[in-house]
XYZ file of C-alpha atoms in Angstrom:
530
model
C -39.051 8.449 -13.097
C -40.727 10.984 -16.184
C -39.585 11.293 -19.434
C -40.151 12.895 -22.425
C -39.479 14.009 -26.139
C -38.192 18.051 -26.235
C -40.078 20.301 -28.096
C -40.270 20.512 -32.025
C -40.915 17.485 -34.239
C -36.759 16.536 -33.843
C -36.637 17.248 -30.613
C -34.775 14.705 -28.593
C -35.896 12.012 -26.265
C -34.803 11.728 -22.316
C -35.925 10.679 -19.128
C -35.440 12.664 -15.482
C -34.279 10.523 -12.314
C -34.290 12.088 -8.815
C -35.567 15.508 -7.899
C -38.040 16.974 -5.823
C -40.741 15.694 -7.619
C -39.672 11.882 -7.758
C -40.113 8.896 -5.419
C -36.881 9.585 -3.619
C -38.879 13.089 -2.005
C -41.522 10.279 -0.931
C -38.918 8.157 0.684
C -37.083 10.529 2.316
C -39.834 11.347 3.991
C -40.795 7.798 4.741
C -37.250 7.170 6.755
C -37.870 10.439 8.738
C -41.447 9.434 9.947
C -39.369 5.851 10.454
C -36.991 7.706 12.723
C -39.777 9.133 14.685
C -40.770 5.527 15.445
C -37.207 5.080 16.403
C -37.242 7.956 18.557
C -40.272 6.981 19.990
C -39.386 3.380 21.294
C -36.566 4.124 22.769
C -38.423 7.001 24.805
C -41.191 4.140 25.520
C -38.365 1.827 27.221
C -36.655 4.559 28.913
C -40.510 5.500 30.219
C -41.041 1.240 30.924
C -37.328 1.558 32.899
C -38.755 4.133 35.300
C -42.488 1.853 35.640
C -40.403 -1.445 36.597
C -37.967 0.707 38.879
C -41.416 2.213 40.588
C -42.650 -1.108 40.425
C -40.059 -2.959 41.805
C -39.696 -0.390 44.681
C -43.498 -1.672 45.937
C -42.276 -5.150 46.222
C -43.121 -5.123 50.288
C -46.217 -2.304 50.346
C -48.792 -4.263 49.288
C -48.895 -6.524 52.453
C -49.234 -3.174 54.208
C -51.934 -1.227 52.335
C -54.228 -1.984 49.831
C -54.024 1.034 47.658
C -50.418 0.216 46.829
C -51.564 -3.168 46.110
C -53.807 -1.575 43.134
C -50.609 1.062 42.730
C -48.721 -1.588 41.735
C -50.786 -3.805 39.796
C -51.667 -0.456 37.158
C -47.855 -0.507 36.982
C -47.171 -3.731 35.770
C -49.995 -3.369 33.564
C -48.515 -0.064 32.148
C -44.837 -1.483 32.065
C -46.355 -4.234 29.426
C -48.613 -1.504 27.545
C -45.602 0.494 27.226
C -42.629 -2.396 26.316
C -45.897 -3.468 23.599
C -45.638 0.262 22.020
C -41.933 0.103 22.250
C -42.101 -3.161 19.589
C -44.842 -2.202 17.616
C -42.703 1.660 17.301
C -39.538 -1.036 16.402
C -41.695 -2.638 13.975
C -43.130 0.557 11.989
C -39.258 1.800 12.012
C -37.784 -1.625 10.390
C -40.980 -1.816 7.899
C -40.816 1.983 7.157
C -37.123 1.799 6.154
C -37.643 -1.596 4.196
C -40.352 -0.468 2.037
C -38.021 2.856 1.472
C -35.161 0.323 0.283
C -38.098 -1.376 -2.100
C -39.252 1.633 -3.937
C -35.907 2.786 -4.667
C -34.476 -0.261 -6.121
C -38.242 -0.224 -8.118
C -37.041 3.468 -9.103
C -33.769 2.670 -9.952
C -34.909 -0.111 -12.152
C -37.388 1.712 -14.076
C -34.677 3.816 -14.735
C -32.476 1.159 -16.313
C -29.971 1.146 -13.065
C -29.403 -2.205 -11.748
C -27.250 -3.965 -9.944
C -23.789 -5.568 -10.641
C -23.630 -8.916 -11.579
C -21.130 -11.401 -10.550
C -19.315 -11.756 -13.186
C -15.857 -13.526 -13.241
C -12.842 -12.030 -14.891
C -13.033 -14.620 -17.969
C -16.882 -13.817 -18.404
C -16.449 -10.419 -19.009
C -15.599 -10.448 -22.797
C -19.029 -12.384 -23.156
C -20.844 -10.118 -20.801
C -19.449 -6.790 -22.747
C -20.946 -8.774 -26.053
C -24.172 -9.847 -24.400
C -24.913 -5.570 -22.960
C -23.357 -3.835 -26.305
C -24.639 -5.887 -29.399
C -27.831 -3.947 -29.548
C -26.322 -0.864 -28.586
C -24.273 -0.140 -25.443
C -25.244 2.378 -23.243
C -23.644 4.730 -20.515
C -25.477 3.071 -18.103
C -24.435 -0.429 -19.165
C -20.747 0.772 -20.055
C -21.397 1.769 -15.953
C -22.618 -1.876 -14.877
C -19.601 -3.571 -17.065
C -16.963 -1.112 -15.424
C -18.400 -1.949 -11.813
C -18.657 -5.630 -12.792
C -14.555 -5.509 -13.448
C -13.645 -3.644 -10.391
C -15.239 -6.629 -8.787
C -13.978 -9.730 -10.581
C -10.347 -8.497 -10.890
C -10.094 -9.082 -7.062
C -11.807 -12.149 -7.040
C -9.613 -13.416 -9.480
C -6.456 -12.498 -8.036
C -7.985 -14.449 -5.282
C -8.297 -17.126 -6.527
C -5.366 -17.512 -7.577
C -3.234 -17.528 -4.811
C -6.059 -19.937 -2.975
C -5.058 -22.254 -6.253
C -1.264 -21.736 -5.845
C -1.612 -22.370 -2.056
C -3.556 -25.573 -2.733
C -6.916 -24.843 -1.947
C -9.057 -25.011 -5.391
C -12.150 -25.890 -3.353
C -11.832 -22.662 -1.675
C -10.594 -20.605 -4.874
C -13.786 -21.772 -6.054
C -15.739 -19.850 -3.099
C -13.832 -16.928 -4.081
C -16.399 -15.815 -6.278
C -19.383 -17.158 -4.401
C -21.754 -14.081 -2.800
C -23.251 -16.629 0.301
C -26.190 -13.566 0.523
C -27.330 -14.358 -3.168
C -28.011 -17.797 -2.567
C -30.991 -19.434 -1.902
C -31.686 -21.658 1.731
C -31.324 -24.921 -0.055
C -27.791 -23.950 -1.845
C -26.370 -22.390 1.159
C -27.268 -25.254 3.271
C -25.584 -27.524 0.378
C -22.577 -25.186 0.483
C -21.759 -25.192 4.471
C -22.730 -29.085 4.685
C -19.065 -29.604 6.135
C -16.618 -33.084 6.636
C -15.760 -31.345 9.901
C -15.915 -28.270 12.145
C -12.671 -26.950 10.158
C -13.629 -27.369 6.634
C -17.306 -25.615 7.775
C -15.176 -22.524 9.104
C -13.193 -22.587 6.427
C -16.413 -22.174 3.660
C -17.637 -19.172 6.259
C -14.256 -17.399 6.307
C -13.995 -17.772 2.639
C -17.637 -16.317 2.180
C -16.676 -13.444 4.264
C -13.641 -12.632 2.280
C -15.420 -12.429 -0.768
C -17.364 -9.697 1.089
C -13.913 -7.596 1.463
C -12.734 -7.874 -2.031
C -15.638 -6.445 -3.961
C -14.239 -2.815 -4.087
C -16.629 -0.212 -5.188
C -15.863 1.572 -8.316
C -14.598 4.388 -6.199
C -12.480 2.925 -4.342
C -10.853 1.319 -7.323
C -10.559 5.234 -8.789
C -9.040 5.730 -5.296
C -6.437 2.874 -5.523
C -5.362 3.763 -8.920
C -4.790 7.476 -7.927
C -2.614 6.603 -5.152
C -0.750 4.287 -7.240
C -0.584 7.281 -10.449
C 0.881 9.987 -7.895
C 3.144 7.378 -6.056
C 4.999 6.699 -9.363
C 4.540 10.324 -10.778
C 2.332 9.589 -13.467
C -0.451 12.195 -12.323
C 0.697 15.506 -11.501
C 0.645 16.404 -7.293
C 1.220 20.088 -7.467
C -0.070 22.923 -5.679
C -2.677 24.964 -8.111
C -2.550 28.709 -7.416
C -4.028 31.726 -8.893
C -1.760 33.220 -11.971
C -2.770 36.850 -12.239
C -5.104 39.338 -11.600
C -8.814 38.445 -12.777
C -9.807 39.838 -16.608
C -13.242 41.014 -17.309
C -14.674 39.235 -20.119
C -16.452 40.986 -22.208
C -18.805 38.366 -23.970
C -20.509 37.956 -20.606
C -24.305 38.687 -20.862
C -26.335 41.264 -19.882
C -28.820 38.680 -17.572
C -29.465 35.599 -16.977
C -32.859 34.429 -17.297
C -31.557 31.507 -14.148
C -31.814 28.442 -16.905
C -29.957 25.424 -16.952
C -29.038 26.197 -20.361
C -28.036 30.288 -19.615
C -26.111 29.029 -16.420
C -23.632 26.523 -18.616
C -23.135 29.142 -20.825
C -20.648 30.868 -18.264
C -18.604 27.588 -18.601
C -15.225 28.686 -20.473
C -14.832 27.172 -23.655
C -11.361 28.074 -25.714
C -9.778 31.177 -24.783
C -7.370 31.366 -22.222
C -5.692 27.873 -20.523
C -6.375 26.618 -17.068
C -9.178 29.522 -16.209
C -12.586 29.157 -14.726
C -15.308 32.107 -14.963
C -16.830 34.084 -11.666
C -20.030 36.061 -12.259
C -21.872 38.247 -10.001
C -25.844 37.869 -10.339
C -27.607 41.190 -8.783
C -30.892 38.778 -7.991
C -34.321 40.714 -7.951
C -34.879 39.014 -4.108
C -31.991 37.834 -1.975
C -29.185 39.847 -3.026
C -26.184 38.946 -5.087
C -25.198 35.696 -5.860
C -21.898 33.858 -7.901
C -22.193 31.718 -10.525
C -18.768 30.007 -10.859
C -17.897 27.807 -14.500
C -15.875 25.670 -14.276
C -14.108 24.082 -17.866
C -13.409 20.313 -18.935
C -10.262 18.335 -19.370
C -7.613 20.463 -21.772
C -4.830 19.470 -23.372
C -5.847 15.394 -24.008
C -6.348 12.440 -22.079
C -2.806 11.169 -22.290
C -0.819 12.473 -18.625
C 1.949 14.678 -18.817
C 4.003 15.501 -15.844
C 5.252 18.766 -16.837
C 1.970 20.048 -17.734
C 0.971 23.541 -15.719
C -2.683 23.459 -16.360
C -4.576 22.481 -13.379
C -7.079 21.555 -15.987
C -5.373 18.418 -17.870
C -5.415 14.927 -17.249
C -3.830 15.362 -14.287
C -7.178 17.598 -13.380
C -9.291 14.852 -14.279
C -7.463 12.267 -12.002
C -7.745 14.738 -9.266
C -11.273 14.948 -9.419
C -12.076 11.129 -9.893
C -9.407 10.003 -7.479
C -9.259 12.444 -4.732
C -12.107 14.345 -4.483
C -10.815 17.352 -5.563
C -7.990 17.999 -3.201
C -6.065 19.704 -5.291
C -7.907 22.173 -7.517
C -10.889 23.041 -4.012
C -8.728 25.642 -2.323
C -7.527 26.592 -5.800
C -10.857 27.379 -6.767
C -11.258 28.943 -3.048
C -8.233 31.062 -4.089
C -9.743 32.107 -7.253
C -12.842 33.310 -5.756
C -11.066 35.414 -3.144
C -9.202 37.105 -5.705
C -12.421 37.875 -8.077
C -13.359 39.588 -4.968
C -16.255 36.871 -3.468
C -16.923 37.368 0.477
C -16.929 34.772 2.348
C -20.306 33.130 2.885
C -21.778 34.512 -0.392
C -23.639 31.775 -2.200
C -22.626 29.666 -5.205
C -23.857 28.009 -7.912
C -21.255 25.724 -9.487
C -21.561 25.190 -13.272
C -19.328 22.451 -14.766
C -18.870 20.308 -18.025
C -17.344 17.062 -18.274
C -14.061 17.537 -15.496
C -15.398 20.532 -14.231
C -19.112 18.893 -13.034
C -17.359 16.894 -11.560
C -15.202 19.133 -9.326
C -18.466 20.779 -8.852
C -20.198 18.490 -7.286
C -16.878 17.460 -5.389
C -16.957 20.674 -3.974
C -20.505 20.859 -3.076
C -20.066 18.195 -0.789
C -16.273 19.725 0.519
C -16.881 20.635 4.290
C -13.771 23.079 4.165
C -14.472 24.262 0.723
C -18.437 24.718 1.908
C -17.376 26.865 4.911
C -15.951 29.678 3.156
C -18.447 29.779 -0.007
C -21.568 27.438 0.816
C -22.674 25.997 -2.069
C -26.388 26.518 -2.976
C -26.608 25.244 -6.287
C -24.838 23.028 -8.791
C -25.742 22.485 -13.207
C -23.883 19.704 -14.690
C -23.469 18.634 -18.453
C -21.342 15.530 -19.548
C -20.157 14.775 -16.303
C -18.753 11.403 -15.066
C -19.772 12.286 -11.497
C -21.901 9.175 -10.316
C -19.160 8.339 -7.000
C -19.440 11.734 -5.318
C -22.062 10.803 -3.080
C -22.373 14.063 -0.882
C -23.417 17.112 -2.045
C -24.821 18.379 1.885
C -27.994 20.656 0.520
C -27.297 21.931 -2.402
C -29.299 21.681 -5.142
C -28.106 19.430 -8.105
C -29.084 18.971 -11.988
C -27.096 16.827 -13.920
C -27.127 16.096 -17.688
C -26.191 13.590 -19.741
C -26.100 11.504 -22.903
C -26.809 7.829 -23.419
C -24.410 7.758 -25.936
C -21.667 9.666 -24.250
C -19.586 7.206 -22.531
C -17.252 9.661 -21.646
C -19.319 9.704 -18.352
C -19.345 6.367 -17.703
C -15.647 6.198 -16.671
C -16.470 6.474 -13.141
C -18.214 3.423 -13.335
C -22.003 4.737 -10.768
C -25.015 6.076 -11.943
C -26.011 9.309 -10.048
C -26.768 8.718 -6.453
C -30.363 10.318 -7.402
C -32.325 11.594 -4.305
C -34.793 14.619 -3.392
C -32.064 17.410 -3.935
C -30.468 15.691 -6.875
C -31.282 14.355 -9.716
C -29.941 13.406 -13.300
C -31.628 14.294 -16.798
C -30.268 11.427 -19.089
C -30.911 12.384 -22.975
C -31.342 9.528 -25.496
C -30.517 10.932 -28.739
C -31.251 8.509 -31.887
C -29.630 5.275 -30.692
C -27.362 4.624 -27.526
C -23.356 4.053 -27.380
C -21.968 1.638 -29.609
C -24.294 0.434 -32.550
C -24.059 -2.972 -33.904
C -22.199 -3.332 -37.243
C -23.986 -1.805 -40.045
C -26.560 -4.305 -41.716
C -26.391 -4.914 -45.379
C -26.808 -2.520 -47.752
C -26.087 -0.133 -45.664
C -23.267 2.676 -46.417
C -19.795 1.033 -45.471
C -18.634 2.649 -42.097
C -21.587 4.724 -41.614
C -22.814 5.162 -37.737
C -26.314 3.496 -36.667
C -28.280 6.020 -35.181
C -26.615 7.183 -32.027
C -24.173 5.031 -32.215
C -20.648 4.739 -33.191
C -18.974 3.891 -36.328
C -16.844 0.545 -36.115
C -14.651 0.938 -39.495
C -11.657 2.218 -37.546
C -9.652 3.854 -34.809
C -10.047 7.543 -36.718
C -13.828 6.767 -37.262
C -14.212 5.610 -33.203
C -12.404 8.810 -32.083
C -14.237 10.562 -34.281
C -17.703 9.652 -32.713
C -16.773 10.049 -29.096
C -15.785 13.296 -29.322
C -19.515 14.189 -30.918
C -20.601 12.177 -28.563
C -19.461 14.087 -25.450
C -19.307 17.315 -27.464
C -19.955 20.449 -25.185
C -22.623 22.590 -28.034
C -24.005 19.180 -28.831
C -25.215 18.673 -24.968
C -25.912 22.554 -24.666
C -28.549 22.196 -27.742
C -30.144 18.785 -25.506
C -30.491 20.884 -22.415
C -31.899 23.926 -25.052
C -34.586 21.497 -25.860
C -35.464 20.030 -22.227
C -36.154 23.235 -21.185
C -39.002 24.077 -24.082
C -40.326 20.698 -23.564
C -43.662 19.634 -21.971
C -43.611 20.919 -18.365
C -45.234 17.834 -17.473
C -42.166 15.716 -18.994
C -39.773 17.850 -16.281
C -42.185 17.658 -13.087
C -39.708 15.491 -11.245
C -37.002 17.728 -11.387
C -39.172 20.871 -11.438
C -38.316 21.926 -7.953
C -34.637 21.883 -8.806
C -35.047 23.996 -11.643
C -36.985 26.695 -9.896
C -34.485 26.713 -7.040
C -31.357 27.654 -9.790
C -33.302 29.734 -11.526
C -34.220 31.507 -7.985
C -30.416 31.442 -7.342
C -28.926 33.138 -10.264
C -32.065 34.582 -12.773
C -30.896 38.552 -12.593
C -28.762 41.056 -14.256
C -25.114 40.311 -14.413
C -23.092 42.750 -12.558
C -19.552 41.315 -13.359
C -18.058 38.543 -15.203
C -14.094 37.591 -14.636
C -12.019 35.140 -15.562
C -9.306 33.414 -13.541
C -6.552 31.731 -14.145
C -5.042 28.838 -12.332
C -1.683 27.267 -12.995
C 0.244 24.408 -11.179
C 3.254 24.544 -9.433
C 5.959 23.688 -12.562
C 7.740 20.195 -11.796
C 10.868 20.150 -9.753
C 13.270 19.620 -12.763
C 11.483 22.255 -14.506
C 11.568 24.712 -11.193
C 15.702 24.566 -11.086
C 16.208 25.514 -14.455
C 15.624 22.267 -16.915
C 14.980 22.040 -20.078
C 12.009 19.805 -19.996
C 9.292 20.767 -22.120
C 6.285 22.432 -20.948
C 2.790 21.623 -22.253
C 1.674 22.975 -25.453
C -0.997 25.740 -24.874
C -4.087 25.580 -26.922
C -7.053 24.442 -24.892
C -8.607 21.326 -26.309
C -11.894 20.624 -24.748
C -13.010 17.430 -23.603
């Protein structure tokens, strides 16, 4: 992990996590030399197989002729050469791909990213106090909402191992039998009887199946939003020809910063932006922005903009099933051949149905996605992103991005640049003397609900994060290394003069009430961006 202060005596402070340039490039590397070792002992038993089946076929020829007395001999000396290099190749594999697992938990440390705690459901209030009263951060705001997705289970439980009679076992509920040390676990499975040991080692094992991961808990509760109609599951289709837009610019110098300026902001609801790069080398190329949640947080059924809450659900809690061949759609009708490469551009909503769609087999085998620029993006559970190459941005004080409860799965194609602007999250009260209601530095006013709201939109505020990523690029090259190689391959991808920019609009399927002629109202336009 590097960090850094941008350029310019205000500039503001971050650190870089992942990339080319990082530890995860070195460990990578590490588990493929590690499966070379693999590879190699099983070729040295398959090779020992054939020496004991040679061997093993000269049982009777020694009595008969010397030389296949010697013949035989060299065999069973090879055949215990070669099982030998078979377990040391076993060994270098298992130590390879340990000390792999050991520098990236080191990594992910330095980086502040650590693991959940076990934490029970009534610990949690004092666990929230004991991470935010110096300041809570996105990455603690992450830890608390993976710590709840985790004791919510447990506790339920426990509570029907209570109301079935079994406290002892309710007890075990919350016990992880791996985090213990000999002595404990030994204590633990010291049983009255055969049963009551089998009992302890099934309850172990069901505390195994209970801690959900913060996706699958996103999962769950979009199954549960679309089963009782709460989250809109309509068909997205193109509305309209695509517009030329006639603020587009001239080039693009292949920036982070130049790239997320094609992300619509305002203007027209529910449409993402398509722009055709004419690249000095490699021909043309599509940069594709793609907008965060309009319209409010709060769902609304008969809502037609793929883009509302609705949107964001989609993109948390299904991968993007929805709004991929939308976006598919949309690209076919700016006129995008298949196979052309993409770089996906997203804020908040959007980055996240970017990098959705990076790692979308079907979407990827139309338009293959080469590159992807995030800003503000809660997009730490979309683990695969196949090859593409992906920069992420984000705040320490926006918790906006912490809703999906993961860090960014950092490795040698992706990585995360996490700003830390003044203070981090929520402050602590002000101290005294200080002006009634006024915000520590970073953090959040705590005189009211106005004053909150307030806050967290700065906090996640699209120009705001635009200036940050403004400043990371003028800083210290040697602040960026790690994530150097990530920002040459974007700029490679998209630096050239703009040929076209379009916009195109998406709508979704109105609701069935609404389609036969209701009066239900529709959603207000006016985009508000989150």
């Amino acid at each position: 992990m590097t960090g850094g202060r941008a350029a310019g005596p205000d500039g503001v402070a971050f650190s870089t996590h992942g990339g080319p340039g990082s530890l995860y490039a070195e460990t990578e590397q590490m588990r493929a030399v590690a499966a070379g070792h693999d590879r190699a002992a099983g070729e040295a038993l398959r090779v020992a197989g054939t020496a004991e089946s040679a061997g093993a076929g000269l049982v009777r020829a020694p009595r008969v002729s010397p030389a296949a007395a010697v013949l035989q001999a060299r065999l069973w000396e090879g055949l215990e050469r070669v099982r030998a290099l078979s377990d040391r190749c076993a060994r270098m594999d298992r130590d390879l791909r340990a000390a792999a697992v050991r520098y990236e938990e080191a990594e992910r440390a330095a980086a502040g990213i650590v693991a959940a705690e076990d934490v029970g459901l009534g610990a949690l209030p004092l666990e929230a106090w004991r991470r935010g009263r110096d300041g809570l951060t996105t990455r603690e705001a992450e830890r608390l909402g993976e710590v709840a997705v985790q004791a919510v289970p447990e506790a339920v439980a426990s509570a029907v191992l209570t109301a079935a009679g079994f406290p002892a076992l309710a007890a075990l509920a919350r016990i992880d039998l791996k985090k213990l040390s000999w002595w404990q676990r030994k204590t633990l499975k010291r049983p009255v009887s055969r049963g009551a040991s089998r009992l302890v080692e099934e309850a172990s094992e069901g505390t195994e199946l209970l801690r959900v991961s913060p996706d699958e808990a996103w999962t769950a509760v979009g199954a549960v939003a679309r089963a009782l109609s709460i989250a809109a599951d309509r068909e997205v289709a193109v509305a309209g020809p695509p517009e030329d837009r006639p603020d587009a610019p001239a080039r693009l110098d292949g920036s982070a910063a130049d790239l997320l300026g094609l992300i619509p902001r305002g203007g027209v609801e529910g449409e993402l932006t398509v722009t055709r790069v004419e690249r000095e080398r490699g021909g043309p190329a599509w940069v594709v922005g793609l907008p965060g949640t309009q319209g409010g947080f709060a769902p609304d059924h008969a809502s037609r903009n793929p883009w509302d809450a609705s949107g964001l659900a989609d993109a948390l809690t299904a991968d993007s099933a929805a709004t991929a061949p939308a976006v598919r759609a949309a690209l076919e009708a700016a006129g995008v051949p298949h196979g052309a490469p993409l770089v996906l551009a997203g804020y908040s909503q959007g980055g996240v149905h970017a990098v959705n769609l990076a790692g979308d087999a079907g979407f990827t085998a139309a338009y293959p996605v080469a590159g992807v620029v995030t800003v503000a993006a809660p997009s730490g559970n979309a683990a695969r992103t196949g090859g593409a190459a992906v920069l992420e941005f984000s705040s320490d004080a926006d918790l906006a991005t912490a809703v999906d409860g993961a860090p960014v799965p950092a490795s040698r194609h992706r990585a995360e640049v996490v700003f830390h602007p003044g203070g981090q999250g929520w402050g602590p009260p002000p101290a005294p003397g200080e002006e009634p209601g006024a915000a520590p530095a970073g953090g959040f006013r705590t005189a009211g609900p106005d004053a909150v709201g307030e806050d967290l939109t700065a906090a996640h505020d699209f120009d705001g994060h635009l200036a940050m990523v403004r400043q990371f690029e003028a800083a210290d090259p040697a602040a960026r290394a790690e994530v150097a190689g990530l920002s040459a391959t974007l700029a490679g991808l998209s630096a050239g003069a703009v040929a076209s920019s379009r916009s195109v609009r998406l709508r979704r399927a109105p609701a069935p009430r609404e389609a036969a002629g209701s009066t239900s109202p529709v959603a207000p336009g006016g985009p508000g961006r989150r």
